[in-house]
PDB file of C-alpha atoms in Angstrom:
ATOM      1  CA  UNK I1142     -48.211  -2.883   2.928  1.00  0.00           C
ATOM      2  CA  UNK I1143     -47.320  -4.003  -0.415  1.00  0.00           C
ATOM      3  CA  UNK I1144     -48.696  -1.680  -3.318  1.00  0.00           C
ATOM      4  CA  UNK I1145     -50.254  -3.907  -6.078  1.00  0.00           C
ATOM      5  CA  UNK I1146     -49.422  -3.334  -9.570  1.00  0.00           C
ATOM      6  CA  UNK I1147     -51.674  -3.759 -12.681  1.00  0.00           C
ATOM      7  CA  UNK I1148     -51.238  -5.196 -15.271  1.00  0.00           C
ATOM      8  CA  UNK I1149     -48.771  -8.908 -14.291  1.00  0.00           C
ATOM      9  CA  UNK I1150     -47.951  -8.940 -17.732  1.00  0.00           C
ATOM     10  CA  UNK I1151     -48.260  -6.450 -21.076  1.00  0.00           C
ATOM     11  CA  UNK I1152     -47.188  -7.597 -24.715  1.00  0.00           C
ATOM     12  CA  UNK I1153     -46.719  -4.529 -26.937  1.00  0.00           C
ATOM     13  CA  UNK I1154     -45.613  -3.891 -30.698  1.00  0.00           C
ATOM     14  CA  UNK I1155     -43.385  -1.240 -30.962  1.00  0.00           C
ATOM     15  CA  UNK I1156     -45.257   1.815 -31.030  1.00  0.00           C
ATOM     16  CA  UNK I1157     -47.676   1.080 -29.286  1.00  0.00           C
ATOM     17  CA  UNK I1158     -48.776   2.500 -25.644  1.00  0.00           C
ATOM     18  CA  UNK I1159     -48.847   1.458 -22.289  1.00  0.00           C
ATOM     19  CA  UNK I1160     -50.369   2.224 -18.499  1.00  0.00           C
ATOM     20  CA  UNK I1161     -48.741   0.412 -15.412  1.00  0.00           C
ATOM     21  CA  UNK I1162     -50.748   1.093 -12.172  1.00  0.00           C
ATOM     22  CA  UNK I1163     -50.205   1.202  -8.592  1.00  0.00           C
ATOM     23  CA  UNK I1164     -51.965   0.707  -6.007  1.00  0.00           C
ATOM     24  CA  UNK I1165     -51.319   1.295  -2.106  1.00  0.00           C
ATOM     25  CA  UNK I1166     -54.284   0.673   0.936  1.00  0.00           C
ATOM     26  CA  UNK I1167     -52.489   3.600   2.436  1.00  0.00           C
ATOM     27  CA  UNK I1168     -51.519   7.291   2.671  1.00  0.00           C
ATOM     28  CA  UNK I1169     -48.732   7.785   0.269  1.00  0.00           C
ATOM     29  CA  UNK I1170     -46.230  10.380   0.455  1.00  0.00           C
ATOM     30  CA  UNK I1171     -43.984   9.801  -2.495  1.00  0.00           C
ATOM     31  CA  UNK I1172     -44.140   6.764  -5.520  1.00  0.00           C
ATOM     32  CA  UNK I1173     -41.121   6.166  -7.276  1.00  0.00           C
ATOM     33  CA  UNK I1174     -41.040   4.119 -10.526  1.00  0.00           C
ATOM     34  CA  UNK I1175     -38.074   1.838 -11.411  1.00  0.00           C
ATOM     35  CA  UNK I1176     -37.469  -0.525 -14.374  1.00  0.00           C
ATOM     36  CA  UNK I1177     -35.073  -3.567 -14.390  1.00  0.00           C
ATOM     37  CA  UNK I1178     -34.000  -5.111 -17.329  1.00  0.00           C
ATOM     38  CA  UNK I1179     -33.598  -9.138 -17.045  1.00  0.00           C
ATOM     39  CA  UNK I1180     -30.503 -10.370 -15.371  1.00  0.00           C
ATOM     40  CA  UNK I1181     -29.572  -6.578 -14.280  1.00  0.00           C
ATOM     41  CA  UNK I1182     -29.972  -4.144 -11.930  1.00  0.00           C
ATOM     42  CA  UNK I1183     -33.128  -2.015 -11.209  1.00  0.00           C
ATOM     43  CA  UNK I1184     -32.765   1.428 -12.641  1.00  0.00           C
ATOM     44  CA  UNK I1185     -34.250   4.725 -11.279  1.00  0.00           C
ATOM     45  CA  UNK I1186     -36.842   6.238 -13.494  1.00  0.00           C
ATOM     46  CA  UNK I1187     -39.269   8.792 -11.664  1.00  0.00           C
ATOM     47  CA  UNK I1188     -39.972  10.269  -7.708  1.00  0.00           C
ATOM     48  CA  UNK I1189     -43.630  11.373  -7.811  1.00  0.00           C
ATOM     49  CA  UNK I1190     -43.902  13.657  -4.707  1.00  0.00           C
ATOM     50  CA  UNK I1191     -47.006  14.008  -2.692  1.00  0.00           C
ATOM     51  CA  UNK I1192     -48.176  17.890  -3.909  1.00  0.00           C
ATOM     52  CA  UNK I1193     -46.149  17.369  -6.838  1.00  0.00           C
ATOM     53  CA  UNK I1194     -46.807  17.750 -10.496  1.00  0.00           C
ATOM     54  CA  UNK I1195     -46.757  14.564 -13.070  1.00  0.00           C
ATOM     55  CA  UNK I1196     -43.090  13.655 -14.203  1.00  0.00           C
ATOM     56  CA  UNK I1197     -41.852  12.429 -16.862  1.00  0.00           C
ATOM     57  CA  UNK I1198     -38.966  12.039 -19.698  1.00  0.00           C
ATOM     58  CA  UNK I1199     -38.849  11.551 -22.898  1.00  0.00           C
ATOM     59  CA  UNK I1200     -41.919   8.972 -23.546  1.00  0.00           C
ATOM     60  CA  UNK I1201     -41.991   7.842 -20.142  1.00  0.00           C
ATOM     61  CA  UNK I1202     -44.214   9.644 -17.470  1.00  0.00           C
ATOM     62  CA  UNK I1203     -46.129   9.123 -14.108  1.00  0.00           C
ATOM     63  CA  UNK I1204     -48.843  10.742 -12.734  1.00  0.00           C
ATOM     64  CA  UNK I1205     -49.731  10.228  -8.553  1.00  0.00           C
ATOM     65  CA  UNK I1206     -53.603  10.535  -7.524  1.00  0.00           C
ATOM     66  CA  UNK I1207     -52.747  10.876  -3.538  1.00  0.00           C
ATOM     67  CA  UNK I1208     -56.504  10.821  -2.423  1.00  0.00           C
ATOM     68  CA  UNK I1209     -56.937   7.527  -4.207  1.00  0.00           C
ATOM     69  CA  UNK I1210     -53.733   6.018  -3.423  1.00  0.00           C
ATOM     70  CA  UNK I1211     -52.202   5.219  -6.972  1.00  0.00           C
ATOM     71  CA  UNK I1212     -49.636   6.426  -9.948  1.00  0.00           C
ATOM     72  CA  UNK I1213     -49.635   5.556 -13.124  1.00  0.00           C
ATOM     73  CA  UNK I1214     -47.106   5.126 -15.512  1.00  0.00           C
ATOM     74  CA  UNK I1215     -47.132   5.897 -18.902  1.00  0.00           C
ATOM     75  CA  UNK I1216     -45.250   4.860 -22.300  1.00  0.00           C
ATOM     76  CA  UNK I1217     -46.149   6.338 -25.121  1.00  0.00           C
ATOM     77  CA  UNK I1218     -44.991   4.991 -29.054  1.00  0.00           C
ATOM     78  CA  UNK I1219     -42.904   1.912 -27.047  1.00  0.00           C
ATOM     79  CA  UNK I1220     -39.755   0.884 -28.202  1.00  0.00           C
ATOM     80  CA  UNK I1221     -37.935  -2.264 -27.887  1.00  0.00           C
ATOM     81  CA  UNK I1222     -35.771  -0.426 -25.235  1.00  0.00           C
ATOM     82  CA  UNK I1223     -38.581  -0.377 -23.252  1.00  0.00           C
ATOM     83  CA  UNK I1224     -38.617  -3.947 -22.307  1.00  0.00           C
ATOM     84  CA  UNK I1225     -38.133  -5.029 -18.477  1.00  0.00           C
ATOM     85  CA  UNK I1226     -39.855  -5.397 -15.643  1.00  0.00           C
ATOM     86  CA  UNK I1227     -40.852  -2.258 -13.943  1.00  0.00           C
ATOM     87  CA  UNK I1228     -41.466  -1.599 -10.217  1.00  0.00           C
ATOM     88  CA  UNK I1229     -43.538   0.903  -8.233  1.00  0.00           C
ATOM     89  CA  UNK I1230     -42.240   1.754  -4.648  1.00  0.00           C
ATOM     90  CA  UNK I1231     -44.119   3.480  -2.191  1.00  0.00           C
ATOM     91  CA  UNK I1232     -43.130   5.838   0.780  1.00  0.00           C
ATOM     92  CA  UNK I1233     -45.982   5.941   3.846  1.00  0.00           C
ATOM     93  CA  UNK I1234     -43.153   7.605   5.926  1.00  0.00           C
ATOM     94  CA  UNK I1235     -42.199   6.391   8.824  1.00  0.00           C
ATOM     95  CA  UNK I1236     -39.144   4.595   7.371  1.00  0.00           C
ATOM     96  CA  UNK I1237     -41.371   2.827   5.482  1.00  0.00           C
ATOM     97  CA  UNK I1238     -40.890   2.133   1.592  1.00  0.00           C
ATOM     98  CA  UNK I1239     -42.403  -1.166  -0.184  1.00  0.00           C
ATOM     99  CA  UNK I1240     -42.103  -1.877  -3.685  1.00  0.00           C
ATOM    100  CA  UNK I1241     -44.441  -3.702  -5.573  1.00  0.00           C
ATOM    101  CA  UNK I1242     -44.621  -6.669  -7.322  1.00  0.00           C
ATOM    102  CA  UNK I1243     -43.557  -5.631 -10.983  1.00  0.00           C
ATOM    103  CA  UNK I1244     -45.125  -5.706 -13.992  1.00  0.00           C
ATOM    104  CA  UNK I1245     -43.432  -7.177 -17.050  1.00  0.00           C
ATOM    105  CA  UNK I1246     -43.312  -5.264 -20.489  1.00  0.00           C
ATOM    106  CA  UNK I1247     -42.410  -7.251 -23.646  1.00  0.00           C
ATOM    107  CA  UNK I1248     -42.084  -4.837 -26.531  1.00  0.00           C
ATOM    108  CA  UNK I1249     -42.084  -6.615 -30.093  1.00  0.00           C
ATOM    109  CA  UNK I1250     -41.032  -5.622 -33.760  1.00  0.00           C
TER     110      UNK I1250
ATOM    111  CA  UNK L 894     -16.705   5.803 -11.176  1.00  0.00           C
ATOM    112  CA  UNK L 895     -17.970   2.170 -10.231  1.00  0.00           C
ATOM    113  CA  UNK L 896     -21.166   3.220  -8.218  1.00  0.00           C
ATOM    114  CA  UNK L 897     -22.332   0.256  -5.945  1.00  0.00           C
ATOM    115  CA  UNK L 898     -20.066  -3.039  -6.046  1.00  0.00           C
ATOM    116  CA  UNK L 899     -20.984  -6.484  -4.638  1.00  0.00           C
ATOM    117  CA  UNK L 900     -19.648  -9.493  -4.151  1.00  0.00           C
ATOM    118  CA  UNK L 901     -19.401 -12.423  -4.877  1.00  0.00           C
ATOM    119  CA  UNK L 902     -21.842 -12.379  -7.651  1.00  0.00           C
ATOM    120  CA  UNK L 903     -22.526 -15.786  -7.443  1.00  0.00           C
ATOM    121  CA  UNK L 904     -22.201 -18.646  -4.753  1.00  0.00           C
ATOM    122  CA  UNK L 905     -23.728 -21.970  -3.754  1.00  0.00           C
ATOM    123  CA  UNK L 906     -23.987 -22.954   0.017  1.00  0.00           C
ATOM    124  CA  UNK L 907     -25.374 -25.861   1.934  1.00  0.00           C
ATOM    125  CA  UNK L 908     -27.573 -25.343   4.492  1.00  0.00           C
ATOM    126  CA  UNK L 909     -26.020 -24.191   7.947  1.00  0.00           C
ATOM    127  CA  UNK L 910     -23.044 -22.744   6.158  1.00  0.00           C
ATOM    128  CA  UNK L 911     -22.391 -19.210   6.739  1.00  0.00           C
ATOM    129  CA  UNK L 912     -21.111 -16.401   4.184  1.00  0.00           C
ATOM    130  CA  UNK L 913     -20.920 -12.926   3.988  1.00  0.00           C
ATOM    131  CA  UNK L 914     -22.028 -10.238   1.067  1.00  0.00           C
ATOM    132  CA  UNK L 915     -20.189  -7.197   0.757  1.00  0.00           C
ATOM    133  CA  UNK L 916     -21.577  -4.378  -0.427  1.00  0.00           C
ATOM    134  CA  UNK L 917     -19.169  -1.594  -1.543  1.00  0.00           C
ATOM    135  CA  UNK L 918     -20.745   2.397  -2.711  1.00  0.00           C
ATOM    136  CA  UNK L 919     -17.829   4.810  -3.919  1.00  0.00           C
ATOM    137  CA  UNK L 920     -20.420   7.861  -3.881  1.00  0.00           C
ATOM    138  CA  UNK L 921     -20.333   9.142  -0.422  1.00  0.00           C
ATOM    139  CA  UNK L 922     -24.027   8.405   0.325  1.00  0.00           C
ATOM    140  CA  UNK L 923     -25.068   7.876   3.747  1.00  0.00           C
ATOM    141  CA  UNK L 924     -27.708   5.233   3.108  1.00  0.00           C
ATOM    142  CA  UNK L 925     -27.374   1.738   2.109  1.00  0.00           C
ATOM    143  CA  UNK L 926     -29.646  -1.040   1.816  1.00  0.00           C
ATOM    144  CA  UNK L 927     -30.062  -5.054   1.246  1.00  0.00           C
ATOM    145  CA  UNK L 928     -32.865  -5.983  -0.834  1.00  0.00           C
ATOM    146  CA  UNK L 929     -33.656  -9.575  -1.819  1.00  0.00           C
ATOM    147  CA  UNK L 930     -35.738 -10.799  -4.963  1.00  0.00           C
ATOM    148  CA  UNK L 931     -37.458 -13.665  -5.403  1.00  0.00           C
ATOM    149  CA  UNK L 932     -39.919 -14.483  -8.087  1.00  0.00           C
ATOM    150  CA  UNK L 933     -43.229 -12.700  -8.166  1.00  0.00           C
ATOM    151  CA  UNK L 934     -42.208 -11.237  -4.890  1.00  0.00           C
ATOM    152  CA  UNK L 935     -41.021  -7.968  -5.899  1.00  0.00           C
ATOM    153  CA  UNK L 936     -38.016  -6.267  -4.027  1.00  0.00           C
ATOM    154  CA  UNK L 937     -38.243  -6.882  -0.495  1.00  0.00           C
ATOM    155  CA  UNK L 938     -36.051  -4.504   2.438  1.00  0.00           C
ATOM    156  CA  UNK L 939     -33.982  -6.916   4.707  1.00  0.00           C
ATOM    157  CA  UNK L 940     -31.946  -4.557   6.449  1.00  0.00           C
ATOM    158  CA  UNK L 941     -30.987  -1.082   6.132  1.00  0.00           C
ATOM    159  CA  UNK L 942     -28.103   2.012   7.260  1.00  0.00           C
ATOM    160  CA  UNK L 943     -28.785   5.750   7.859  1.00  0.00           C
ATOM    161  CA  UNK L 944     -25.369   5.987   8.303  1.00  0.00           C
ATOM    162  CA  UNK L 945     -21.726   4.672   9.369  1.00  0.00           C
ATOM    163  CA  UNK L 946     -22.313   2.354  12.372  1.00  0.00           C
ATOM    164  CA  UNK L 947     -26.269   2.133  12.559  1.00  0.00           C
ATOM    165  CA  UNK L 948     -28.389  -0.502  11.093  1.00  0.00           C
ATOM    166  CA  UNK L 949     -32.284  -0.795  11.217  1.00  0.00           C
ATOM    167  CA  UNK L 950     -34.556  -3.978  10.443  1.00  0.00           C
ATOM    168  CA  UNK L 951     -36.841  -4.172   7.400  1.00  0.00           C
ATOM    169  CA  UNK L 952     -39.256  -6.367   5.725  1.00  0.00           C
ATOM    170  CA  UNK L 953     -37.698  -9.456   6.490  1.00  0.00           C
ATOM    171  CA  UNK L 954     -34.761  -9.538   8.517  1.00  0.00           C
ATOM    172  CA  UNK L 955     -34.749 -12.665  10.181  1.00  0.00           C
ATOM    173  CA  UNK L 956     -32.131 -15.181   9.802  1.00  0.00           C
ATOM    174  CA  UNK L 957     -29.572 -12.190   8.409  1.00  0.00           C
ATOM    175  CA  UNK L 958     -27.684  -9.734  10.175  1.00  0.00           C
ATOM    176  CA  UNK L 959     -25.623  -6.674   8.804  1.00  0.00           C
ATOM    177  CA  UNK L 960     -22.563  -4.281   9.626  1.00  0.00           C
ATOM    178  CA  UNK L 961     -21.776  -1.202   8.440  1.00  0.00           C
ATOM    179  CA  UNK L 962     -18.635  -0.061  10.006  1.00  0.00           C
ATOM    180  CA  UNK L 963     -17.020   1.890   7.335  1.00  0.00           C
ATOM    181  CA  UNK L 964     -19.299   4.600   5.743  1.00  0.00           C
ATOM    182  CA  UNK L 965     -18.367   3.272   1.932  1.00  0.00           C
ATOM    183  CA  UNK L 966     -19.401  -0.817   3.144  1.00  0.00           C
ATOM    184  CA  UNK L 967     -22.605  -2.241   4.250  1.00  0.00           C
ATOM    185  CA  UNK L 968     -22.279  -6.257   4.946  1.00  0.00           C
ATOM    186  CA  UNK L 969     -24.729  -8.676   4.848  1.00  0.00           C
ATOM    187  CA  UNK L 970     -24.600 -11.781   7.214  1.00  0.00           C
ATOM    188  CA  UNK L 971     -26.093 -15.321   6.863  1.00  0.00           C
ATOM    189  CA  UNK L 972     -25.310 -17.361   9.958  1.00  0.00           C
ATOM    190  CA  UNK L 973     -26.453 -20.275   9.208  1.00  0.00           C
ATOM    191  CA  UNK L 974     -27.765 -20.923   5.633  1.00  0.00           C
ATOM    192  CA  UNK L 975     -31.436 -22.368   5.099  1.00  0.00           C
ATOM    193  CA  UNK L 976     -33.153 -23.398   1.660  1.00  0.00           C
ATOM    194  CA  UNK L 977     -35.562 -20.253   1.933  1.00  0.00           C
ATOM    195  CA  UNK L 978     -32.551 -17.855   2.000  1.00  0.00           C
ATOM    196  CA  UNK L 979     -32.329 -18.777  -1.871  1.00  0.00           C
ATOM    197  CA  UNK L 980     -32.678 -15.654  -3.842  1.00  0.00           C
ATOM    198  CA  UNK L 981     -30.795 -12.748  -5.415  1.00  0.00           C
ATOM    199  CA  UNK L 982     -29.658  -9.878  -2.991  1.00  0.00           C
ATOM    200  CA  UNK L 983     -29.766  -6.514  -4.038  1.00  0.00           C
ATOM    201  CA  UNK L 984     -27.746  -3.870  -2.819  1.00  0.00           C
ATOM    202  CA  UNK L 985     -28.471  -0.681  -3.019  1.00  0.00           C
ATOM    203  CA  UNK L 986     -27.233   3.339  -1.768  1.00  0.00           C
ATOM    204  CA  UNK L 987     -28.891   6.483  -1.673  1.00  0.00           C
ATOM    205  CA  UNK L 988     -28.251  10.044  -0.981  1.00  0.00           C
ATOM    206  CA  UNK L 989     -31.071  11.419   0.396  1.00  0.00           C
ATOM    207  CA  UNK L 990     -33.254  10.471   3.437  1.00  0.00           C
ATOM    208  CA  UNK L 991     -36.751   8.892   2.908  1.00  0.00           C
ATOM    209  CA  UNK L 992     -35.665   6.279   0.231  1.00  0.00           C
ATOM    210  CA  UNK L 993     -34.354   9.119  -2.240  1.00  0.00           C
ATOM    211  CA  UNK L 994     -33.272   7.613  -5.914  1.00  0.00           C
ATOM    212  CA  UNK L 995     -31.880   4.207  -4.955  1.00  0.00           C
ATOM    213  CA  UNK L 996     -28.677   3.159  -6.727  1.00  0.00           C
ATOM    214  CA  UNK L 997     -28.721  -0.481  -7.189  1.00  0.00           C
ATOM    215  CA  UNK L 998     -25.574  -2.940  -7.238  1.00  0.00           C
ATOM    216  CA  UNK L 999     -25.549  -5.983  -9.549  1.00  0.00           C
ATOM    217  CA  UNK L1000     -26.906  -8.819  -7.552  1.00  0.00           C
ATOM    218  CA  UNK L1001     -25.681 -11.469  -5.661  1.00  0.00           C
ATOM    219  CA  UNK L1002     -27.113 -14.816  -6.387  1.00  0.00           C
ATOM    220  CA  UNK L1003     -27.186 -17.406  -3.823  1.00  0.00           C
ATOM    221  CA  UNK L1004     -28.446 -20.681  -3.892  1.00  0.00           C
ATOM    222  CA  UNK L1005     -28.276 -22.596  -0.910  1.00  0.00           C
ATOM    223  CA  UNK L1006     -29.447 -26.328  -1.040  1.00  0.00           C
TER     224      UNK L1006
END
């Protein structure tokens, strides 16, 4: 039930750009994207709604293939803000809502 | 405007003690929700609310049990505190139905030994 995320692990220089992907074995209705900084809280980023168009702000945005399954995130020109850990979650319906594992971003000067 | 408050942030049990997290939201949502994280693992669901005075199992509710008697509270429960229970618990709130934009509190880490 789990979505899997790709990459684990991503080292960046600042400026640089990255993809984040997600993957679900089943019907998707909504992905939302979330990014939690070490020792924090996750924050809300994105909702990518099934029908919907790609989202995004500032350098930050998501696209959702629902026939395959799987979002992607993208940063574009990272900055050192950007570091964290960020999480897909996946609605099937049903009450049901998994995140994934995370994938850790390390943006350096 | 605090947003989602838990506590304690921090507290070590032995196994077969018992504790309580409380999870406070000062936003009027209707849904709450424990989360616990554990390394590599992701977020996973242990218990959920739709709503003062219903609760609904998630990922991994055994060995936990929760209360949400006031709309603004949503408790979590260990009765009897095991090794595996180690982690950090995430609360979290949300205004819409269907997982809408989750509001996260702090974290709550517990070790138990």
């Amino acid at each position: 039930q789990q979505p899997v995320q790709s990459p684990q692990a991503v080292i960046l220089r600042e400026g640089e750009d990255a993809v984040i992907n997600c993957s679900s074995s089943k019907a998707l209705y909504s992905v939302h994207w979330y990014r939690q900084k070490h020792g924090e809280a996750p924050i809300f980023l994105m909702i990518l709604l099934k029908g919907g168009e790609q989202k995004g702000h500032d350098k930050i945005s998501a696209s959702f293939n629902e026939k395959k399954q799987q979002s992607s995130l993208y940063l574009t020109a990272s900055q050192l803000s950007y570091s964290g850990t960020y999480f897909c979650g996946t609605e099937m319906g049903g009450n049901q809502f998994y995140f994934g594992t995370g994938t850790s971003l390390t943006v350096i000067p | 405007n605090a947003g989602v408050t838990q506590t304690p942030k921090f507290r070590v049990l032995k196994t077969g003690q018992s504790m309580t997290l409380l999870c406070a939201q000062d936003m009027n949502h209707e849904y709450m929700y424990w989360y616990r994280q554990d390394p590599g693992m992701g977020l996973r669901l242990i218990h959920y609310s739709v709503g003062e005075g219903t609760t609904a199992k998630g990922e991994v509710p055994d060995g936990y049990n929760v209360s949400r008697l006031k709309k603004q509270n949503f408790l979590l429960g260990l009765e009897s505190a095991a090794p595996s229970q180690t982690s950090v618990y995430f609360c979290a709130s949300s205004y819409t139905y269907d997982f809408g934009e989750l509001f996260f509190g702090e974290g709550s880490r517990l070790t138990v030994l």
